[in-house]
mmCIF file with all atom_site columns, C-alpha atoms in Angstrom:
data_model
loop_
_atom_site.group_PDB
_atom_site.id
_atom_site.type_symbol
_atom_site.label_atom_id
_atom_site.label_alt_id
_atom_site.label_comp_id
_atom_site.label_asym_id
_atom_site.label_entity_id
_atom_site.label_seq_id
_atom_site.pdbx_PDB_ins_code
_atom_site.Cartn_x
_atom_site.Cartn_y
_atom_site.Cartn_z
_atom_site.occupancy
_atom_site.B_iso_or_equiv
_atom_site.pdbx_formal_charge
_atom_site.auth_seq_id
_atom_site.auth_comp_id
_atom_site.auth_asym_id
_atom_site.auth_atom_id
_atom_site.pdbx_PDB_model_num
ATOM 1   C CA . MET N 1 1   ? -74.492 43.707 -2.938  1.00 90.00 ? 215 MET N CA 1
ATOM 2   C CA . LYS N 1 2   ? -73.735 40.979 -0.389  1.00 95.00 ? 216 LYS N CA 1
ATOM 3   C CA . LYS N 1 3   ? -70.297 40.271 -1.833  1.00 97.00 ? 217 LYS N CA 1
ATOM 4   C CA . ILE N 1 4   ? -69.345 43.965 -1.910  1.00 97.00 ? 218 ILE N CA 1
ATOM 5   C CA . VAL N 1 5   ? -70.566 44.515 1.657   1.00 98.00 ? 219 VAL N CA 1
ATOM 6   C CA . LEU N 1 6   ? -68.772 41.434 2.948   1.00 98.00 ? 220 LEU N CA 1
ATOM 7   C CA . ILE N 1 7   ? -65.447 42.183 1.241   1.00 98.00 ? 221 ILE N CA 1
ATOM 8   C CA . TYR N 1 8   ? -65.386 45.852 2.210   1.00 98.00 ? 222 TYR N CA 1
ATOM 9   C CA . GLY N 1 9   ? -66.842 45.236 5.680   1.00 98.00 ? 223 GLY N CA 1
ATOM 10  C CA . LEU N 1 10  ? -64.158 42.689 6.545   1.00 98.00 ? 224 LEU N CA 1
ATOM 11  C CA . THR N 1 11  ? -61.418 44.882 5.100   1.00 97.00 ? 225 THR N CA 1
ATOM 12  C CA . ALA N 1 12  ? -62.682 47.955 6.954   1.00 97.00 ? 226 ALA N CA 1
ATOM 13  C CA . GLY N 1 13  ? -62.886 45.930 10.162  1.00 96.00 ? 227 GLY N CA 1
ATOM 14  C CA . PHE N 1 14  ? -59.267 44.910 10.035  1.00 95.00 ? 228 PHE N CA 1
ATOM 15  C CA . VAL N 1 15  ? -58.078 48.371 8.965   1.00 96.00 ? 229 VAL N CA 1
ATOM 16  C CA . SER N 1 16  ? -60.020 49.957 11.840  1.00 94.00 ? 230 SER N CA 1
ATOM 17  C CA . CYS N 1 17  ? -58.114 47.785 14.322  1.00 92.00 ? 231 CYS N CA 1
ATOM 18  C CA . LEU N 1 18  ? -54.735 49.044 13.164  1.00 89.00 ? 232 LEU N CA 1
ATOM 19  C CA . GLY N 1 19  ? -54.921 52.169 15.322  1.00 83.00 ? 233 GLY N CA 1
ATOM 20  C CA . TYR N 1 20  ? -54.935 50.441 18.656  1.00 78.00 ? 234 TYR N CA 1
ATOM 21  C CA . LEU N 1 21  ? -52.686 47.629 17.485  1.00 81.00 ? 235 LEU N CA 1
ATOM 22  C CA . ILE N 1 22  ? -50.087 50.241 16.468  1.00 83.00 ? 236 ILE N CA 1
ATOM 23  C CA . SER N 1 23  ? -50.459 52.117 19.753  1.00 79.00 ? 237 SER N CA 1
ATOM 24  C CA . ILE N 1 24  ? -49.651 48.966 21.733  1.00 76.00 ? 238 ILE N CA 1
ATOM 25  C CA . ASN N 1 25  ? -45.896 48.572 21.690  1.00 67.00 ? 239 ASN N CA 1
ATOM 26  C CA . ASN N 1 26  ? -44.052 45.996 23.794  1.00 57.00 ? 240 ASN N CA 1
ATOM 27  C CA . ASP N 1 27  ? -46.917 45.694 26.271  1.00 60.00 ? 241 ASP N CA 1
ATOM 28  C CA . ASN N 1 28  ? -47.011 49.488 26.695  1.00 65.00 ? 242 ASN N CA 1
ATOM 29  C CA . VAL N 1 29  ? -49.955 51.489 25.483  1.00 70.00 ? 243 VAL N CA 1
ATOM 30  C CA . ASN N 1 30  ? -49.143 54.808 23.809  1.00 71.00 ? 244 ASN N CA 1
ATOM 31  C CA . PHE N 1 31  ? -51.940 56.939 25.223  1.00 77.00 ? 245 PHE N CA 1
ATOM 32  C CA . GLU N 1 32  ? -50.447 60.128 23.772  1.00 75.00 ? 246 GLU N CA 1
ATOM 33  C CA . ASN N 1 33  ? -50.896 59.146 20.135  1.00 78.00 ? 247 ASN N CA 1
ATOM 34  C CA . GLY N 1 34  ? -53.298 56.234 20.487  1.00 80.00 ? 248 GLY N CA 1
ATOM 35  C CA . MET N 1 35  ? -56.384 58.331 19.874  1.00 82.00 ? 249 MET N CA 1
ATOM 36  C CA . ILE N 1 36  ? -54.829 59.844 16.743  1.00 87.00 ? 250 ILE N CA 1
ATOM 37  C CA . TYR N 1 37  ? -53.869 56.402 15.424  1.00 87.00 ? 251 TYR N CA 1
ATOM 38  C CA . GLY N 1 38  ? -57.339 55.144 16.232  1.00 87.00 ? 252 GLY N CA 1
ATOM 39  C CA . PHE N 1 39  ? -59.268 57.873 14.456  1.00 88.00 ? 253 PHE N CA 1
ATOM 40  C CA . VAL N 1 40  ? -56.958 57.845 11.429  1.00 92.00 ? 254 VAL N CA 1
ATOM 41  C CA . SER N 1 41  ? -57.386 54.082 11.066  1.00 93.00 ? 255 SER N CA 1
ATOM 42  C CA . MET N 1 42  ? -61.162 54.403 11.493  1.00 93.00 ? 256 MET N CA 1
ATOM 43  C CA . PHE N 1 43  ? -61.333 57.156 8.889   1.00 93.00 ? 257 PHE N CA 1
ATOM 44  C CA . LEU N 1 44  ? -59.247 55.086 6.460   1.00 95.00 ? 258 LEU N CA 1
ATOM 45  C CA . ALA N 1 45  ? -61.382 52.031 7.141   1.00 96.00 ? 259 ALA N CA 1
ATOM 46  C CA . PHE N 1 46  ? -64.642 53.837 6.575   1.00 96.00 ? 260 PHE N CA 1
ATOM 47  C CA . SER N 1 47  ? -63.415 55.588 3.452   1.00 96.00 ? 261 SER N CA 1
ATOM 48  C CA . LEU N 1 48  ? -63.977 52.120 1.991   1.00 97.00 ? 262 LEU N CA 1
ATOM 49  C CA . ILE N 1 49  ? -67.704 52.840 2.276   1.00 98.00 ? 263 ILE N CA 1
ATOM 50  C CA . PHE N 1 50  ? -67.256 55.349 -0.559  1.00 97.00 ? 264 PHE N CA 1
ATOM 51  C CA . VAL N 1 51  ? -65.319 52.812 -2.622  1.00 97.00 ? 265 VAL N CA 1
ATOM 52  C CA . ALA N 1 52  ? -67.896 50.058 -2.053  1.00 98.00 ? 266 ALA N CA 1
ATOM 53  C CA . THR N 1 53  ? -70.856 52.320 -2.782  1.00 97.00 ? 267 THR N CA 1
ATOM 54  C CA . ASN N 1 54  ? -69.228 53.599 -5.959  1.00 95.00 ? 268 ASN N CA 1
ATOM 55  C CA . GLN N 1 55  ? -68.474 50.037 -7.074  1.00 96.00 ? 269 GLN N CA 1
ATOM 56  C CA . TYR N 1 56  ? -72.095 49.013 -6.527  1.00 96.00 ? 270 TYR N CA 1
ATOM 57  C CA . ARG N 1 57  ? -73.315 52.147 -8.341  1.00 94.00 ? 271 ARG N CA 1
ATOM 58  C CA . LYS N 1 58  ? -71.088 51.398 -11.346 1.00 93.00 ? 272 LYS N CA 1
ATOM 59  C CA . GLN N 1 59  ? -72.349 47.803 -11.449 1.00 94.00 ? 273 GLN N CA 1
ATOM 60  C CA . ASN N 1 60  ? -75.887 49.159 -11.646 1.00 92.00 ? 274 ASN N CA 1
ATOM 61  C CA . GLY N 1 61  ? -75.536 51.485 -14.589 1.00 88.00 ? 275 GLY N CA 1
ATOM 62  C CA . GLY N 1 62  ? -74.306 54.488 -12.622 1.00 87.00 ? 276 GLY N CA 1
ATOM 63  C CA . PHE N 1 63  ? -77.399 54.755 -10.444 1.00 90.00 ? 277 PHE N CA 1
ATOM 64  C CA . ILE N 1 64  ? -77.975 54.140 -6.742  1.00 94.00 ? 278 ILE N CA 1
ATOM 65  C CA . SER N 1 65  ? -80.694 55.362 -4.399  1.00 94.00 ? 279 SER N CA 1
ATOM 66  C CA . PHE N 1 66  ? -79.954 57.054 -1.097  1.00 96.00 ? 280 PHE N CA 1
ATOM 67  C CA . GLY N 1 67  ? -81.527 54.113 0.740   1.00 96.00 ? 281 GLY N CA 1
ATOM 68  C CA . LYS N 1 68  ? -79.488 51.460 -1.048  1.00 97.00 ? 282 LYS N CA 1
ATOM 69  C CA . ALA N 1 69  ? -76.278 53.481 -0.599  1.00 97.00 ? 283 ALA N CA 1
ATOM 70  C CA . PHE N 1 70  ? -77.046 53.929 3.092   1.00 98.00 ? 284 PHE N CA 1
ATOM 71  C CA . LEU N 1 71  ? -77.704 50.201 3.543   1.00 98.00 ? 285 LEU N CA 1
ATOM 72  C CA . ILE N 1 72  ? -74.345 49.397 1.950   1.00 98.00 ? 286 ILE N CA 1
ATOM 73  C CA . GLY N 1 73  ? -72.630 51.819 4.325   1.00 98.00 ? 287 GLY N CA 1
ATOM 74  C CA . LEU N 1 74  ? -74.606 50.599 7.328   1.00 98.00 ? 288 LEU N CA 1
ATOM 75  C CA . TYR N 1 75  ? -73.849 46.931 6.669   1.00 98.00 ? 289 TYR N CA 1
ATOM 76  C CA . ILE N 1 76  ? -70.147 47.684 6.164   1.00 98.00 ? 290 ILE N CA 1
ATOM 77  C CA . SER N 1 77  ? -70.238 49.727 9.380   1.00 98.00 ? 291 SER N CA 1
ATOM 78  C CA . LEU N 1 78  ? -71.832 46.905 11.358  1.00 98.00 ? 292 LEU N CA 1
ATOM 79  C CA . ILE N 1 79  ? -69.393 44.281 10.069  1.00 98.00 ? 293 ILE N CA 1
ATOM 80  C CA . ALA N 1 80  ? -66.348 46.498 10.590  1.00 98.00 ? 294 ALA N CA 1
ATOM 81  C CA . SER N 1 81  ? -67.482 47.692 14.017  1.00 97.00 ? 295 SER N CA 1
ATOM 82  C CA . SER N 1 82  ? -68.128 44.123 15.145  1.00 98.00 ? 296 SER N CA 1
ATOM 83  C CA . ILE N 1 83  ? -64.626 43.090 14.080  1.00 98.00 ? 297 ILE N CA 1
ATOM 84  C CA . TYR N 1 84  ? -63.226 46.130 15.907  1.00 96.00 ? 298 TYR N CA 1
ATOM 85  C CA . VAL N 1 85  ? -65.104 45.169 19.080  1.00 97.00 ? 299 VAL N CA 1
ATOM 86  C CA . LEU N 1 86  ? -64.116 41.495 18.843  1.00 98.00 ? 300 LEU N CA 1
ATOM 87  C CA . VAL N 1 87  ? -60.428 42.268 18.303  1.00 95.00 ? 301 VAL N CA 1
ATOM 88  C CA . TRP N 1 88  ? -60.491 44.777 21.173  1.00 94.00 ? 302 TRP N CA 1
ATOM 89  C CA . LEU N 1 89  ? -62.010 42.152 23.495  1.00 96.00 ? 303 LEU N CA 1
ATOM 90  C CA . ILE N 1 90  ? -59.253 39.702 22.540  1.00 95.00 ? 304 ILE N CA 1
ATOM 91  C CA . VAL N 1 91  ? -56.538 42.319 23.082  1.00 91.00 ? 305 VAL N CA 1
ATOM 92  C CA . LEU N 1 92  ? -58.066 43.578 26.328  1.00 92.00 ? 306 LEU N CA 1
ATOM 93  C CA . TYR N 1 93  ? -58.657 40.254 28.036  1.00 94.00 ? 307 TYR N CA 1
ATOM 94  C CA . ASN N 1 94  ? -55.541 38.471 26.790  1.00 93.00 ? 308 ASN N CA 1
ATOM 95  C CA . PHE N 1 95  ? -52.866 41.150 26.591  1.00 88.00 ? 309 PHE N CA 1
ATOM 96  C CA . HIS N 1 96  ? -53.967 44.257 28.523  1.00 87.00 ? 310 HIS N CA 1
ATOM 97  C CA . PRO N 1 97  ? -56.367 43.299 31.312  1.00 90.00 ? 311 PRO N CA 1
ATOM 98  C CA . ASP N 1 98  ? -55.266 46.397 33.279  1.00 90.00 ? 312 ASP N CA 1
ATOM 99  C CA . PHE N 1 99  ? -55.899 48.762 30.376  1.00 89.00 ? 313 PHE N CA 1
ATOM 100 C CA . MET N 1 100 ? -58.650 50.787 32.029  1.00 92.00 ? 314 MET N CA 1
ATOM 101 C CA . GLN N 1 101 ? -56.673 51.252 35.231  1.00 92.00 ? 315 GLN N CA 1
ATOM 102 C CA . GLU N 1 102 ? -53.608 52.327 33.210  1.00 90.00 ? 316 GLU N CA 1
ATOM 103 C CA . TYR N 1 103 ? -55.762 54.696 31.168  1.00 90.00 ? 317 TYR N CA 1
ATOM 104 C CA . THR N 1 104 ? -57.253 56.156 34.347  1.00 93.00 ? 318 THR N CA 1
ATOM 105 C CA . THR N 1 105 ? -53.805 56.726 35.848  1.00 93.00 ? 319 THR N CA 1
ATOM 106 C CA . HIS N 1 106 ? -52.597 58.375 32.635  1.00 91.00 ? 320 HIS N CA 1
ATOM 107 C CA . THR N 1 107 ? -55.686 60.591 32.353  1.00 91.00 ? 321 THR N CA 1
ATOM 108 C CA . LEU N 1 108 ? -55.458 61.778 35.950  1.00 93.00 ? 322 LEU N CA 1
ATOM 109 C CA . GLU N 1 109 ? -51.719 62.481 35.636  1.00 93.00 ? 323 GLU N CA 1
ATOM 110 C CA . GLN N 1 110 ? -52.383 64.540 32.499  1.00 92.00 ? 324 GLN N CA 1
ATOM 111 C CA . LEU N 1 111 ? -55.099 66.454 34.329  1.00 91.00 ? 325 LEU N CA 1
ATOM 112 C CA . LYS N 1 112 ? -52.822 67.179 37.304  1.00 93.00 ? 326 LYS N CA 1
ATOM 113 C CA . ASN N 1 113 ? -49.991 68.270 35.012  1.00 92.00 ? 327 ASN N CA 1
ATOM 114 C CA . SER N 1 114 ? -52.332 70.647 33.181  1.00 91.00 ? 328 SER N CA 1
ATOM 115 C CA . GLY N 1 115 ? -52.915 72.595 36.385  1.00 91.00 ? 329 GLY N CA 1
ATOM 116 C CA . ALA N 1 116 ? -56.505 71.517 36.925  1.00 88.00 ? 330 ALA N CA 1
ATOM 117 C CA . SER N 1 117 ? -58.187 72.480 40.162  1.00 91.00 ? 331 SER N CA 1
ATOM 118 C CA . ALA N 1 118 ? -58.667 70.020 43.003  1.00 90.00 ? 332 ALA N CA 1
ATOM 119 C CA . ALA N 1 119 ? -62.412 69.981 42.302  1.00 92.00 ? 333 ALA N CA 1
ATOM 120 C CA . GLU N 1 120 ? -61.835 69.088 38.639  1.00 92.00 ? 334 GLU N CA 1
ATOM 121 C CA . ILE N 1 121 ? -59.421 66.321 39.613  1.00 91.00 ? 335 ILE N CA 1
ATOM 122 C CA . THR N 1 122 ? -61.845 64.947 42.200  1.00 94.00 ? 336 THR N CA 1
ATOM 123 C CA . SER N 1 123 ? -64.698 64.981 39.705  1.00 94.00 ? 337 SER N CA 1
ATOM 124 C CA . LYS N 1 124 ? -62.613 63.297 37.001  1.00 94.00 ? 338 LYS N CA 1
ATOM 125 C CA . THR N 1 125 ? -61.335 60.706 39.499  1.00 95.00 ? 339 THR N CA 1
ATOM 126 C CA . ALA N 1 126 ? -64.904 59.724 40.398  1.00 95.00 ? 340 ALA N CA 1
ATOM 127 C CA . GLU N 1 127 ? -65.842 59.579 36.708  1.00 95.00 ? 341 GLU N CA 1
ATOM 128 C CA . MET N 1 128 ? -62.832 57.412 35.856  1.00 95.00 ? 342 MET N CA 1
ATOM 129 C CA . GLN N 1 129 ? -63.420 55.076 38.818  1.00 95.00 ? 343 GLN N CA 1
ATOM 130 C CA . GLU N 1 130 ? -66.959 54.519 37.576  1.00 95.00 ? 344 GLU N CA 1
ATOM 131 C CA . ALA N 1 131 ? -65.556 53.699 34.133  1.00 92.00 ? 345 ALA N CA 1
ATOM 132 C CA . VAL N 1 132 ? -63.057 51.247 35.693  1.00 94.00 ? 346 VAL N CA 1
ATOM 133 C CA . GLU N 1 133 ? -65.916 49.510 37.501  1.00 94.00 ? 347 GLU N CA 1
ATOM 134 C CA . ASN N 1 134 ? -68.040 49.438 34.346  1.00 94.00 ? 348 ASN N CA 1
ATOM 135 C CA . TYR N 1 135 ? -65.118 48.003 32.390  1.00 93.00 ? 349 TYR N CA 1
ATOM 136 C CA . LYS N 1 136 ? -65.190 44.940 34.642  1.00 94.00 ? 350 LYS N CA 1
ATOM 137 C CA . ASN N 1 137 ? -68.449 43.975 32.933  1.00 96.00 ? 351 ASN N CA 1
ATOM 138 C CA . PRO N 1 138 ? -67.913 42.651 29.369  1.00 96.00 ? 352 PRO N CA 1
ATOM 139 C CA . LEU N 1 139 ? -71.281 44.048 28.276  1.00 97.00 ? 353 LEU N CA 1
ATOM 140 C CA . PHE N 1 140 ? -70.123 47.570 29.154  1.00 96.00 ? 354 PHE N CA 1
ATOM 141 C CA . VAL N 1 141 ? -66.827 46.979 27.348  1.00 97.00 ? 355 VAL N CA 1
ATOM 142 C CA . ILE N 1 142 ? -68.753 45.943 24.246  1.00 98.00 ? 356 ILE N CA 1
ATOM 143 C CA . LEU N 1 143 ? -71.102 48.945 24.467  1.00 97.00 ? 357 LEU N CA 1
ATOM 144 C CA . TYR N 1 144 ? -68.255 51.428 25.097  1.00 95.00 ? 358 TYR N CA 1
ATOM 145 C CA . THR N 1 145 ? -66.285 49.997 22.192  1.00 96.00 ? 359 THR N CA 1
ATOM 146 C CA . TYR N 1 146 ? -69.228 50.132 19.785  1.00 97.00 ? 360 TYR N CA 1
ATOM 147 C CA . ALA N 1 147 ? -69.809 53.727 20.940  1.00 96.00 ? 361 ALA N CA 1
ATOM 148 C CA . GLU N 1 148 ? -66.234 54.573 19.873  1.00 93.00 ? 362 GLU N CA 1
ATOM 149 C CA . ILE N 1 149 ? -66.584 53.422 16.301  1.00 95.00 ? 363 ILE N CA 1
ATOM 150 C CA . LEU N 1 150 ? -70.194 53.046 15.195  1.00 96.00 ? 364 LEU N CA 1
ATOM 151 C CA . PRO N 1 151 ? -71.284 56.725 15.285  1.00 96.00 ? 365 PRO N CA 1
ATOM 152 C CA . LEU N 1 152 ? -68.396 57.779 13.024  1.00 94.00 ? 366 LEU N CA 1
ATOM 153 C CA . SER N 1 153 ? -69.136 54.998 10.564  1.00 96.00 ? 367 SER N CA 1
ATOM 154 C CA . ILE N 1 154 ? -72.830 55.884 10.417  1.00 96.00 ? 368 ILE N CA 1
ATOM 155 C CA . ILE N 1 155 ? -71.999 59.550 9.781   1.00 97.00 ? 369 ILE N CA 1
ATOM 156 C CA . ILE N 1 156 ? -69.666 58.527 6.958   1.00 97.00 ? 370 ILE N CA 1
ATOM 157 C CA . SER N 1 157 ? -72.400 56.231 5.592   1.00 97.00 ? 371 SER N CA 1
ATOM 158 C CA . LEU N 1 158 ? -74.861 59.132 5.547   1.00 97.00 ? 372 LEU N CA 1
ATOM 159 C CA . ILE N 1 159 ? -72.375 61.431 3.806   1.00 97.00 ? 373 ILE N CA 1
ATOM 160 C CA . SER N 1 160 ? -71.521 58.764 1.243   1.00 97.00 ? 374 SER N CA 1
ATOM 161 C CA . SER N 1 161 ? -75.201 58.025 0.623   1.00 97.00 ? 375 SER N CA 1
ATOM 162 C CA . GLY N 1 162 ? -75.979 61.679 0.068   1.00 96.00 ? 376 GLY N CA 1
ATOM 163 C CA . ILE N 1 163 ? -73.088 62.172 -2.337  1.00 95.00 ? 377 ILE N CA 1
ATOM 164 C CA . PHE N 1 164 ? -73.854 59.098 -4.419  1.00 94.00 ? 378 PHE N CA 1
ATOM 165 C CA . ALA N 1 165 ? -77.595 59.782 -4.454  1.00 92.00 ? 379 ALA N CA 1
ATOM 166 C CA . LEU N 1 166 ? -76.864 63.264 -5.852  1.00 91.00 ? 380 LEU N CA 1
ATOM 167 C CA . VAL N 1 167 ? -74.432 61.842 -8.413  1.00 88.00 ? 381 VAL N CA 1
ATOM 168 C CA . SER N 1 168 ? -77.062 59.302 -9.461  1.00 84.00 ? 382 SER N CA 1
ATOM 169 C CA . LEU N 1 169 ? -79.709 62.010 -9.698  1.00 81.00 ? 383 LEU N CA 1
ATOM 170 C CA . ASN N 1 170 ? -77.423 64.106 -11.909 1.00 79.00 ? 384 ASN N CA 1
ATOM 171 C CA . ASN N 1 171 ? -76.660 61.059 -14.069 1.00 75.00 ? 385 ASN N CA 1
ATOM 172 C CA . LYS N 1 172 ? -80.390 60.406 -14.417 1.00 73.00 ? 386 LYS N CA 1
ATOM 173 C CA . LYS N 1 173 ? -81.028 64.019 -15.471 1.00 72.00 ? 387 LYS N CA 1
ATOM 174 C CA . LYS N 1 174 ? -78.209 63.866 -18.024 1.00 72.00 ? 388 LYS N CA 1
ATOM 175 C CA . ALA N 1 175 ? -79.494 60.559 -19.391 1.00 67.00 ? 389 ALA N CA 1
ATOM 176 C CA . SER N 1 176 ? -83.035 61.913 -19.764 1.00 69.00 ? 390 SER N CA 1
ATOM 177 C CA . THR N 1 177 ? -81.863 64.977 -21.702 1.00 68.00 ? 391 THR N CA 1
ATOM 178 C CA . LEU N 1 178 ? -79.949 62.898 -24.240 1.00 59.00 ? 392 LEU N CA 1
#
């Protein structure tokens, strides 16, 4: 299990980083499509949880428990998410130290262009300024970044675990009737 988790966790970690690495082009961040790139790369990365769980199941005679499948997904999620956070910290502090301010400016411009009321703009400005201040603390950057990726990976781990536990249960029933 360790080898499978390590191989797929590292691979998923690097694949998950592709979204924001693609959205950074010539020192400009593509905020318009960045979120799309990010979620697509995360989804692709965490689809490897299914592949890893299936590989482990096949190595164990076609059977895997929900708990074991979930642990495989969770460990892959933790490895991949940690790589994602580490790479983001490197990119942020070495290449885009003004990222949060640029993101705030972009977000507020989008809000103004959408015809939002003055109250909405004021509220969002205060919210974004708080985020800019929080982003000055590396601990908050780490927590925000984990919050981007870890929930999705845990949901995918739960789905994968449920699917493979049902498949294993069906395989067990078929084997017992033979």
